[in-house]
Coordinates of N, CA and C in Angstrom, one line a residue:
M1 N -83.5 -36.1 -96.2 CA -84.5 -36.3 -97.2 C -84.5 -35.7 -98.5
A2 N -84.7 -36.4 -99.7 CA -84.5 -35.5 -101.0 C -85.9 -34.6 -101.1
R3 N -86.0 -33.7 -101.6 CA -87.3 -33.2 -101.8 C -87.8 -33.6 -103.2
P4 N -88.9 -33.8 -103.2 CA -89.5 -34.4 -104.8 C -89.5 -33.5 -105.5
R5 N -89.0 -33.9 -106.8 CA -88.8 -33.1 -107.9 C -90.3 -32.7 -108.6
K6 N -90.5 -31.5 -109.3 CA -91.1 -31.0 -109.8 C -91.2 -31.9 -110.9
P7 N -92.6 -32.2 -111.8 CA -92.4 -32.9 -113.3 C -91.8 -31.6 -114.1
L8 N -91.1 -32.7 -114.9 CA -90.2 -31.5 -116.0 C -91.1 -31.1 -116.8
L9 N -91.0 -29.7 -117.3 CA -91.5 -29.1 -118.2 C -91.6 -29.8 -119.7
S10 N -93.3 -29.7 -120.2 CA -92.6 -30.2 -121.7 C -93.9 -29.9 -122.5
Y11 N -93.7 -29.8 -124.0 CA -94.8 -29.7 -124.7 C -96.0 -30.1 -124.5
D12 N -95.9 -31.4 -124.2 CA -97.5 -32.1 -123.7 C -97.9 -31.6 -122.3
R13 N -97.3 -31.3 -121.5 CA -98.0 -30.7 -120.2 C -98.3 -29.4 -120.4
I14 N -97.6 -28.6 -121.2 CA -97.8 -27.6 -121.4 C -99.4 -27.3 -122.1
V15 N -99.3 -28.0 -123.0 CA -100.8 -28.1 -123.8 C -102.1 -28.6 -123.2
E16 N -101.6 -29.8 -122.0 CA -102.6 -29.9 -121.2 C -103.1 -29.4 -120.3
T17 N -102.2 -28.6 -119.8 CA -102.9 -27.4 -118.4 C -103.5 -26.4 -119.8
A18 N -103.2 -25.8 -120.6 CA -103.9 -25.0 -121.5 C -105.0 -25.3 -122.3
R19 N -105.1 -26.4 -122.2 CA -106.4 -27.3 -122.5 C -107.5 -27.3 -121.5
Q20 N -106.8 -27.6 -120.2 CA -107.6 -27.8 -119.3 C -108.2 -26.2 -118.8
L21 N -107.4 -25.1 -118.7 CA -107.7 -23.8 -118.4 C -109.0 -23.3 -119.7
V22 N -108.9 -23.5 -120.8 CA -109.6 -23.2 -122.0 C -110.7 -24.0 -121.8
D23 N -110.9 -25.4 -121.3 CA -112.3 -26.0 -121.0 C -112.9 -25.3 -120.1
A24 N -112.2 -24.5 -118.8 CA -112.9 -24.6 -117.9 C -112.9 -23.2 -117.5
E25 N -112.2 -22.1 -118.2 CA -112.6 -20.7 -118.1 C -112.7 -20.3 -119.2
G26 N -112.3 -20.8 -120.8 CA -112.4 -20.0 -121.9 C -110.9 -19.6 -122.6
L27 N -111.4 -19.2 -123.5 CA -110.1 -18.8 -124.4 C -109.3 -17.6 -123.5
S28 N -109.6 -16.8 -123.1 CA -109.2 -15.5 -122.1 C -108.4 -15.6 -121.2
A29 N -108.6 -17.1 -120.7 CA -107.8 -17.2 -119.3 C -106.5 -17.7 -119.5
V30 N -106.2 -18.0 -121.3 CA -104.9 -18.5 -121.6 C -103.9 -17.4 -121.5
S31 N -103.1 -17.3 -120.6 CA -101.7 -16.5 -121.2 C -100.6 -16.9 -120.4
T32 N -99.6 -16.5 -120.8 CA -98.1 -17.4 -120.5 C -98.0 -16.7 -119.0
R33 N -98.1 -15.8 -118.6 CA -98.0 -15.3 -117.3 C -99.2 -16.7 -116.3
R34 N -100.4 -17.0 -116.8 CA -101.2 -17.9 -115.9 C -100.8 -19.4 -116.4
L35 N -100.3 -19.5 -117.4 CA -99.7 -20.8 -117.9 C -98.8 -21.0 -116.7
A36 N -97.7 -20.3 -116.6 CA -96.5 -20.5 -115.7 C -96.8 -20.7 -114.4
A37 N -97.8 -20.0 -113.8 CA -98.3 -20.1 -112.4 C -99.0 -21.4 -112.3
E38 N -99.7 -21.9 -113.2 CA -100.4 -23.5 -113.3 C -99.6 -24.5 -112.7
L39 N -98.3 -24.1 -113.8 CA -97.0 -25.4 -114.1 C -96.6 -25.2 -113.1
G40 N -96.2 -23.7 -112.2 CA -95.1 -24.0 -111.5 C -94.0 -23.5 -111.8
V41 N -94.0 -22.7 -112.7 CA -92.3 -22.5 -113.5 C -92.4 -20.8 -113.6
S42 N -91.6 -20.7 -114.0 CA -91.3 -18.8 -114.7 C -91.3 -18.9 -115.9
G43 N -92.1 -17.5 -116.0 CA -92.7 -17.3 -117.7 C -91.8 -17.8 -118.7
P44 N -90.5 -17.2 -118.5 CA -89.8 -17.9 -119.8 C -89.3 -19.0 -120.0
S45 N -89.9 -20.0 -119.0 CA -89.4 -21.3 -119.5 C -90.6 -21.8 -120.6
L46 N -91.4 -20.7 -120.7 CA -92.1 -21.3 -121.6 C -92.0 -21.1 -123.0
Y47 N -91.2 -19.9 -123.1 CA -90.8 -20.0 -124.7 C -89.9 -21.0 -125.0
N48 N -89.3 -21.8 -124.2 CA -88.6 -23.0 -124.8 C -89.5 -23.7 -125.8
H49 N -90.8 -23.7 -125.7 CA -91.7 -24.7 -126.3 C -92.4 -23.8 -127.3
F50 N -93.0 -22.8 -127.0 CA -93.9 -21.7 -127.6 C -93.3 -20.2 -127.4
R51 N -93.5 -19.8 -128.5 CA -93.1 -18.3 -128.7 C -94.2 -17.3 -128.0
T52 N -95.4 -17.7 -128.5 CA -96.5 -16.8 -128.4 C -97.9 -17.5 -127.8
K53 N -98.5 -17.0 -126.8 CA -99.9 -17.7 -126.8 C -100.9 -17.9 -127.6
D54 N -100.8 -17.5 -129.0 CA -101.6 -18.0 -129.8 C -100.8 -19.6 -130.7
E55 N -99.9 -19.5 -130.6 CA -99.2 -20.9 -130.8 C -99.6 -22.1 -129.8
I56 N -99.8 -21.4 -128.4 CA -100.2 -22.3 -127.5 C -101.8 -22.7 -127.9
L57 N -102.2 -21.5 -128.3 CA -103.7 -21.9 -128.5 C -104.1 -23.1 -130.1
E58 N -103.2 -22.5 -130.6 CA -103.3 -23.5 -132.1 C -102.8 -25.1 -131.4
A59 N -101.8 -25.2 -130.8 CA -101.5 -26.4 -130.1 C -102.4 -27.3 -129.3
V60 N -103.3 -26.4 -128.5 CA -104.9 -27.2 -127.7 C -105.5 -27.3 -128.9
A61 N -105.7 -26.5 -130.1 CA -106.6 -27.1 -130.9 C -106.1 -28.1 -131.7
D62 N -105.2 -28.4 -132.3 CA -104.5 -29.2 -132.8 C -104.9 -30.8 -131.8
S63 N -104.4 -30.7 -130.7 CA -105.1 -31.8 -129.4 C -106.1 -32.2 -129.5
V64 N -107.3 -31.5 -129.4 CA -108.5 -31.7 -130.1 C -108.8 -32.4 -131.3
S65 N -108.0 -31.8 -132.1 CA -108.4 -32.7 -133.7 C -107.9 -33.8 -133.4
A66 N -106.5 -34.1 -132.9 CA -105.9 -35.5 -132.6 C -107.1 -36.5 -132.2
Q67 N -107.9 -36.0 -131.6 CA -108.9 -37.2 -130.9 C -110.1 -37.7 -131.4
V68 N -110.2 -37.0 -132.5 CA -111.1 -37.5 -133.6 C -110.8 -38.8 -134.1
D69 N -111.5 -39.9 -134.4 CA -111.4 -40.9 -134.9 C -111.3 -41.2 -136.3
L70 N -110.3 -41.6 -136.8 CA -110.3 -41.5 -138.3 C -109.8 -43.0 -139.0
S71 N -110.3 -44.0 -138.1 CA -110.0 -45.4 -138.5 C -110.9 -45.7 -139.6
M72 N -111.9 -45.0 -139.6 CA -113.6 -45.7 -140.2 C -112.7 -45.0 -142.0
F73 N -111.8 -44.5 -142.0 CA -111.5 -44.0 -143.1 C -110.3 -45.4 -143.8
E74 N -110.0 -46.0 -143.0 CA -109.1 -47.1 -143.5 C -109.8 -48.4 -143.2
D75 N -111.1 -48.7 -143.1 CA -111.1 -50.2 -142.7 C -112.6 -50.1 -143.9
V76 N -113.4 -51.1 -144.2 CA -114.2 -51.4 -145.1 C -115.6 -51.0 -145.3
R77 N -115.6 -50.0 -144.3 CA -116.7 -48.9 -144.3 C -117.2 -48.4 -145.7
D78 N -118.5 -47.9 -145.8 CA -118.9 -47.7 -147.4 C -118.5 -45.8 -147.1
W79 N -118.4 -45.0 -148.2 CA -117.9 -43.5 -148.0 C -119.5 -43.0 -147.0
R80 N -120.5 -43.4 -147.1 CA -121.6 -42.7 -146.5 C -121.6 -43.2 -145.0
T81 N -121.2 -44.2 -144.5 CA -120.7 -44.7 -143.3 C -119.9 -44.2 -142.4
A82 N -118.9 -44.1 -143.3 CA -117.4 -43.6 -142.8 C -117.7 -42.0 -142.4
L83 N -118.5 -41.4 -143.5 CA -118.6 -39.9 -143.1 C -119.6 -39.7 -141.7
H84 N -120.3 -40.8 -141.7 CA -121.2 -40.9 -140.3 C -120.7 -40.9 -139.2
D85 N -119.8 -42.1 -139.5 CA -119.2 -42.4 -138.0 C -118.0 -40.9 -138.1
W86 N -117.6 -40.7 -138.5 CA -116.3 -39.3 -138.4 C -117.5 -38.3 -137.8
A87 N -118.1 -37.9 -138.4 CA -119.3 -36.7 -137.9 C -119.4 -37.0 -136.3
V88 N -119.7 -37.9 -136.2 CA -119.9 -38.6 -135.1 C -119.0 -38.3 -134.0
S89 N -117.6 -38.7 -134.5 CA -116.6 -39.0 -133.3 C -116.1 -37.2 -133.2
Y90 N -115.8 -36.5 -134.4 CA -115.9 -35.1 -134.8 C -116.6 -34.1 -133.3
R91 N -117.4 -34.2 -133.8 CA -118.6 -33.6 -132.8 C -118.2 -34.1 -131.3
A92 N -118.2 -35.3 -131.2 CA -118.1 -35.4 -129.5 C -116.9 -35.2 -129.2
A93 N -115.8 -34.7 -129.7 CA -114.4 -34.1 -129.4 C -114.7 -32.5 -129.1
L94 N -115.7 -32.1 -129.9 CA -115.8 -30.8 -130.3 C -116.8 -30.2 -128.7
R95 N -118.0 -31.4 -128.7 CA -118.7 -31.0 -127.7 C -118.2 -31.1 -126.1
D96 N -117.1 -31.8 -126.3 CA -116.1 -31.9 -124.6 C -115.2 -31.0 -124.7
H97 N -114.7 -30.3 -125.7 CA -114.1 -29.2 -125.6 C -114.4 -27.7 -126.3
P98 N -115.7 -27.7 -126.0 CA -116.3 -26.4 -127.1 C -115.9 -25.0 -126.7
N99 N -115.0 -24.7 -126.0 CA -114.3 -23.3 -126.0 C -113.5 -23.1 -127.1
I100 N -112.5 -24.3 -127.6 CA -111.5 -24.1 -128.3 C -112.3 -24.3 -130.0
V101 N -113.6 -24.3 -130.0 CA -114.2 -24.1 -131.3 C -113.7 -23.3 -132.4
P102 N -113.8 -21.8 -131.3 CA -113.3 -20.7 -132.4 C -112.1 -20.6 -133.1
V103 N -111.2 -21.5 -132.4 CA -110.0 -21.6 -132.8 C -109.5 -23.1 -134.0
L104 N -110.5 -23.7 -134.2 CA -110.5 -24.9 -135.0 C -111.5 -24.3 -136.3
A105 N -112.1 -23.4 -135.7 CA -113.0 -23.1 -137.2 C -112.3 -22.3 -138.2
R106 N -111.0 -21.7 -137.8 CA -110.3 -21.0 -138.2 C -109.7 -21.5 -139.7
G107 N -109.6 -23.5 -139.3 CA -109.2 -23.9 -140.8 C -107.9 -24.5 -140.1
P108 N -107.2 -25.8 -140.4 CA -106.4 -26.3 -140.4 C -104.8 -25.7 -140.1
G109 N -104.6 -24.5 -141.1 CA -103.4 -24.2 -140.9 C -102.5 -25.1 -141.1
R110 N -101.3 -24.7 -140.2 CA -100.4 -25.8 -140.1 C -100.2 -26.8 -139.4
R111 N -101.4 -27.1 -138.5 CA -101.8 -27.9 -137.6 C -101.5 -29.6 -138.1
P112 N -100.7 -30.3 -137.9 CA -100.5 -31.4 -138.0 C -102.2 -32.5 -138.2
A113 N -102.3 -32.4 -137.2 CA -103.6 -33.7 -136.7 C -104.8 -32.9 -137.7
A114 N -104.7 -31.4 -137.6 CA -106.2 -31.2 -138.2 C -105.6 -31.6 -140.2
L115 N -104.6 -31.3 -140.5 CA -104.4 -31.6 -141.8 C -104.5 -33.3 -142.1
R116 N -104.1 -34.0 -141.1 CA -104.3 -35.5 -141.3 C -105.6 -35.7 -141.2
L117 N -106.7 -35.2 -140.8 CA -108.1 -35.3 -140.7 C -108.6 -34.7 -142.3
A118 N -108.0 -33.6 -142.8 CA -108.3 -33.0 -143.8 C -108.3 -34.1 -145.0
D119 N -107.0 -34.6 -145.0 CA -106.4 -35.5 -145.7 C -107.1 -36.8 -145.9
A120 N -107.9 -37.5 -144.7 CA -108.1 -38.6 -144.3 C -109.6 -38.6 -145.2
V121 N -110.2 -37.5 -144.7 CA -111.6 -37.3 -145.7 C -111.6 -37.2 -147.0
Y122 N -110.6 -36.4 -147.4 CA -110.7 -35.8 -149.0 C -110.4 -37.2 -149.7
G123 N -109.4 -38.1 -148.9 CA -108.7 -39.0 -149.9 C -109.9 -40.0 -149.7
A124 N -110.5 -40.5 -148.8 CA -111.5 -41.5 -148.9 C -112.6 -41.2 -149.8
M125 N -113.1 -39.8 -150.0 CA -114.3 -39.5 -151.2 C -113.5 -39.9 -152.1
V126 N -112.1 -39.5 -152.5 CA -112.2 -39.6 -154.0 C -111.9 -40.9 -154.3
E127 N -111.2 -41.8 -153.3 CA -110.7 -43.3 -153.7 C -112.7 -44.2 -153.6
A128 N -113.7 -43.0 -153.3 CA -115.0 -44.0 -153.4 C -115.5 -43.5 -154.6
G129 N -114.5 -42.6 -155.5 CA -115.6 -42.3 -156.9 C -115.9 -40.8 -157.0
W130 N -115.5 -39.9 -155.6 CA -116.1 -38.8 -156.2 C -115.0 -37.8 -156.8
P131 N -115.6 -37.0 -157.5 CA -114.3 -36.2 -158.2 C -114.0 -35.3 -156.9
A132 N -112.6 -35.1 -157.8 CA -112.0 -34.2 -156.6 C -112.5 -32.8 -156.0
A133 N -113.2 -32.0 -157.3 CA -114.3 -31.0 -156.9 C -114.9 -31.1 -155.6
Q134 N -115.8 -32.2 -155.8 CA -117.0 -32.4 -155.0 C -116.5 -32.9 -153.7
A135 N -115.2 -33.5 -153.8 CA -114.6 -34.1 -152.4 C -114.6 -33.3 -151.5
T136 N -113.8 -32.0 -152.4 CA -113.3 -30.8 -151.7 C -114.7 -30.2 -150.8
S137 N -115.6 -30.1 -151.5 CA -116.9 -29.5 -151.2 C -117.6 -30.3 -150.0
I138 N -117.5 -31.7 -150.1 CA -118.1 -32.4 -149.1 C -117.1 -32.4 -147.9
G139 N -116.1 -32.2 -147.9 CA -115.2 -32.1 -146.7 C -115.6 -30.4 -146.0
A140 N -115.7 -29.5 -146.7 CA -116.2 -28.4 -146.6 C -117.5 -28.6 -145.8
L141 N -118.6 -28.9 -146.5 CA -119.8 -29.0 -146.2 C -119.9 -29.7 -144.9
M142 N -119.4 -30.9 -144.4 CA -119.2 -31.4 -143.0 C -118.8 -30.8 -142.2
R143 N -117.9 -30.1 -142.5 CA -116.7 -29.1 -141.4 C -118.0 -28.0 -141.0
Y144 N -118.2 -27.3 -141.8 CA -119.3 -26.4 -141.6 C -120.7 -26.9 -140.8
F145 N -121.1 -27.8 -141.1 CA -122.2 -28.8 -140.4 C -121.6 -29.3 -138.9
I146 N -120.7 -30.0 -139.0 CA -120.3 -30.4 -137.5 C -119.6 -28.9 -136.3
M147 N -119.3 -27.9 -137.5 CA -118.5 -27.1 -136.3 C -119.7 -26.0 -136.0
G148 N -120.7 -25.7 -136.9 CA -122.1 -25.1 -136.3 C -122.9 -25.7 -135.3
S149 N -122.9 -27.3 -135.2 CA -123.6 -27.7 -134.5 C -122.8 -27.9 -132.5
A150 N -121.8 -27.5 -132.9 CA -120.8 -27.4 -131.7 C -120.7 -26.1 -131.1
L151 N -120.8 -25.3 -131.9 CA -121.0 -23.7 -131.5 C -121.8 -23.0 -130.3
G152 N -123.1 -24.0 -130.4 CA -123.8 -23.4 -129.4 C -125.0 -24.6 -129.5
S153 N -126.0 -24.5 -128.0 CA -127.3 -25.5 -128.1 C -128.3 -24.6 -128.4
F154 N -128.8 -25.5 -129.2 CA -130.7 -24.7 -129.8 C -131.2 -24.8 -128.6
A155 N -131.5 -26.3 -127.8 CA -132.2 -26.3 -126.7 C -131.7 -25.4 -125.4
G156 N -130.6 -25.1 -125.3 CA -130.1 -24.2 -124.3 C -130.2 -22.9 -124.6
G157 N -130.4 -22.5 -125.7 CA -130.9 -21.2 -125.8 C -132.0 -20.6 -125.6
F158 N -133.4 -21.5 -125.0 CA -134.5 -21.2 -124.5 C -134.4 -20.9 -123.0
V159 N -134.9 -20.1 -122.2 CA -135.3 -19.7 -121.2 C -136.0 -20.9 -120.4
D160 N -135.8 -21.1 -119.1 CA -136.8 -22.6 -118.7 C -137.9 -21.1 -117.8
D161 N -138.6 -20.5 -118.4 CA -139.5 -19.4 -117.8 C -141.0 -19.3 -118.7
A162 N -141.8 -20.2 -118.2 CA -142.7 -20.0 -119.1 C -143.4 -18.8 -119.4
S163 N -143.4 -17.9 -118.4 CA -144.0 -16.0 -118.9 C -143.2 -15.9 -120.1
A164 N -142.0 -15.9 -120.2 CA -141.1 -15.8 -121.6 C -142.0 -15.8 -122.7
Y165 N -142.7 -16.8 -122.7 CA -143.4 -17.0 -124.0 C -145.0 -17.0 -123.8
D166 N -145.5 -15.5 -123.9 CA -146.3 -15.3 -123.9 C -147.5 -16.1 -124.9
P167 N -148.5 -16.8 -125.1 CA -149.0 -17.3 -126.2 C -149.8 -16.3 -127.1
A168 N -149.9 -14.8 -126.8 CA -150.5 -13.9 -127.4 C -149.2 -13.3 -128.6
D169 N -148.2 -13.8 -127.8 CA -147.2 -13.3 -128.8 C -146.4 -14.3 -129.8
Y170 N -146.3 -15.5 -129.0 CA -145.5 -16.8 -129.5 C -146.5 -18.1 -129.5
P171 N -147.8 -18.0 -130.2 CA -148.5 -19.2 -130.2 C -148.1 -20.5 -130.1
H172 N -146.8 -20.7 -130.8 CA -146.3 -22.1 -130.8 C -145.4 -22.5 -130.1
L173 N -145.1 -21.6 -129.0 CA -143.7 -21.7 -128.2 C -144.3 -22.3 -126.8
G174 N -145.2 -22.4 -126.4 CA -146.1 -23.1 -125.2 C -145.2 -23.6 -124.2
Q175 N -144.3 -25.1 -124.9 CA -143.3 -25.8 -124.8 C -141.9 -25.4 -124.3
A176 N -141.7 -24.2 -124.9 CA -140.5 -23.9 -125.1 C -139.6 -23.8 -123.8
H177 N -140.5 -23.8 -122.5 CA -139.9 -23.4 -121.5 C -139.3 -24.7 -121.2
L178 N -139.8 -25.8 -121.4 CA -139.0 -27.0 -121.2 C -137.8 -28.0 -122.1
L179 N -137.4 -26.7 -123.1 CA -136.6 -27.5 -124.0 C -135.3 -27.8 -123.2
A180 N -134.9 -26.3 -122.2 CA -133.5 -26.7 -121.6 C -133.3 -28.0 -120.9
D181 N -134.2 -28.2 -120.2 CA -134.3 -29.7 -119.6 C -134.1 -30.7 -120.2
Q182 N -134.3 -30.8 -121.7 CA -133.8 -32.2 -122.8 C -132.8 -31.4 -123.5
Q183 N -132.1 -30.8 -123.5 CA -131.2 -30.2 -124.0 C -130.1 -31.1 -124.5
E184 N -129.4 -31.7 -124.0 CA -128.6 -32.8 -124.6 C -129.3 -33.7 -125.7
K185 N -130.6 -34.5 -125.3 CA -131.4 -35.0 -125.7 C -131.8 -34.5 -127.4
I186 N -132.2 -33.1 -127.1 CA -132.8 -32.6 -128.4 C -131.5 -32.4 -129.1
D187 N -130.6 -31.7 -128.4 CA -129.2 -31.6 -129.5 C -128.9 -32.3 -130.4
E188 N -128.8 -33.8 -129.9 CA -128.0 -34.9 -130.3 C -129.2 -35.5 -131.4
R189 N -130.6 -35.3 -131.2 CA -131.5 -35.9 -131.8 C -131.5 -35.1 -133.6
A190 N -131.1 -33.5 -133.0 CA -131.1 -32.5 -134.2 C -130.0 -33.0 -135.0
F191 N -128.8 -33.3 -134.5 CA -127.7 -33.5 -135.3 C -127.6 -34.5 -136.1
E192 N -128.4 -35.7 -135.1 CA -128.5 -36.7 -135.9 C -129.5 -36.7 -137.4
T193 N -130.3 -36.0 -137.3 CA -131.6 -35.6 -138.1 C -130.8 -34.8 -139.2
G194 N -130.1 -33.9 -138.9 CA -129.5 -33.0 -140.1 C -128.5 -33.8 -140.5
L195 N -127.7 -34.6 -139.8 CA -126.8 -35.7 -140.6 C -127.5 -36.4 -141.7
A196 N -128.1 -37.1 -141.4 CA -129.1 -38.0 -142.2 C -129.5 -37.1 -143.3
A197 N -130.2 -36.3 -143.3 CA -130.3 -35.2 -144.5 C -129.4 -35.0 -145.1
L198 N -128.5 -34.8 -144.6 CA -127.0 -34.3 -145.4 C -126.6 -35.3 -146.4
L199 N -126.6 -36.5 -145.5 CA -125.8 -38.0 -146.1 C -126.6 -38.0 -147.1
D200 N -128.1 -38.4 -147.0 CA -129.1 -38.7 -147.9 C -129.0 -37.7 -149.6
G201 N -129.2 -36.3 -149.1 CA -128.3 -35.7 -150.2 C -127.5 -36.1 -151.2
L202 N -126.4 -36.2 -150.4 CA -124.7 -36.5 -151.1 C -125.1 -38.0 -151.6
A203 N -125.7 -38.9 -151.2 CA -126.3 -40.3 -151.8 C -127.1 -40.1 -153.4
R204 N -128.2 -38.9 -153.2 CA -128.4 -38.9 -154.4 C -127.3 -38.2 -155.5
Q205 N -126.5 -37.1 -155.2 CA -125.8 -36.9 -156.0 C -124.6 -38.1 -156.3
Y206 N -124.2 -39.1 -155.5 CA -123.2 -39.8 -155.9 C -124.2 -41.2 -156.9
E207 N -125.3 -41.0 -156.9 CA -125.8 -41.8 -158.0 C -125.6 -41.1 -159.2
Q208 N -125.9 -40.0 -159.4 CA -125.7 -39.1 -160.6 C -124.3 -38.7 -161.1
V209 N -122.9 -39.0 -159.8 CA -121.9 -39.1 -160.4 C -121.5 -40.6 -161.3
G210 N -122.3 -41.6 -160.3 CA -122.1 -42.9 -161.1 C -122.7 -42.8 -162.5
R211 N -123.9 -42.3 -162.7 CA -124.5 -42.9 -164.1 C -123.6 -41.7 -165.3
A212 N -122.9 -40.6 -164.6 CA -122.3 -39.7 -165.1 C -120.9 -40.4 -165.8
G213 N -120.4 -41.2 -164.8 CA -119.3 -42.1 -165.5 C -119.3 -43.1 -166.0

C-alpha cells in the first residue's frame, strides 16, 4: 500500500502556517526552524520560497491586508460611507490577527496587498474631489486611527479587582473593575464613536474644499 504523500511545500502553505503561529504565540514564535518543524520539512527547503524570517513576516502581514474589503471604493458609495465601511473591515482584520499589527504598522513597503489598499483609499478620495495632499493626509489619519484601535484594548486594560480602585485615590473609577467583562462591547462602541467623530470632521473640511473650488 502506498504511503500517503505529505502536502507539497508552497508559498501559501508557509504563510498560512506562519500566520497561525503568530496568531497563537506572537511574532517571536516564528523562526525558520520552528516553521520547518510545523510543516514537516527540512529547514533549507524554506529558502526556496523565503530568504529570511523577516520576509516571512512581511508575507504574513500582507496576507492580513489582503483580507480587508476594498469593494466599497469601486461601487456607488459616497466617500464618507466608503471610508467608514473600509475602516470597519480593516479593523476586523486586525482584530482577528492582532499580533501582526506591529509589522503592519511599519507601512506598506513593497507588500502588494498593502499597496493596493493604499492605492484604493487615495484614489477614491481624489476621485471624490479631495485635493491630492489632503487625500494623502486622510489615508494617513485613517491608518493611525485604525492601527491604534487594534494595538490594545481600552477596557481590557482595567483589572477586575474593585480593591484596585480606592475611591480615596480614584473617586471616579468605582465601576472600572467591571470594564473587562464588557471589553468587546466597550471597544467596539469606542471605535464607532471615534470613527464617527473623525468622519464628521472630515465632512466639514470637505464642505470647505467645495466652497473653495
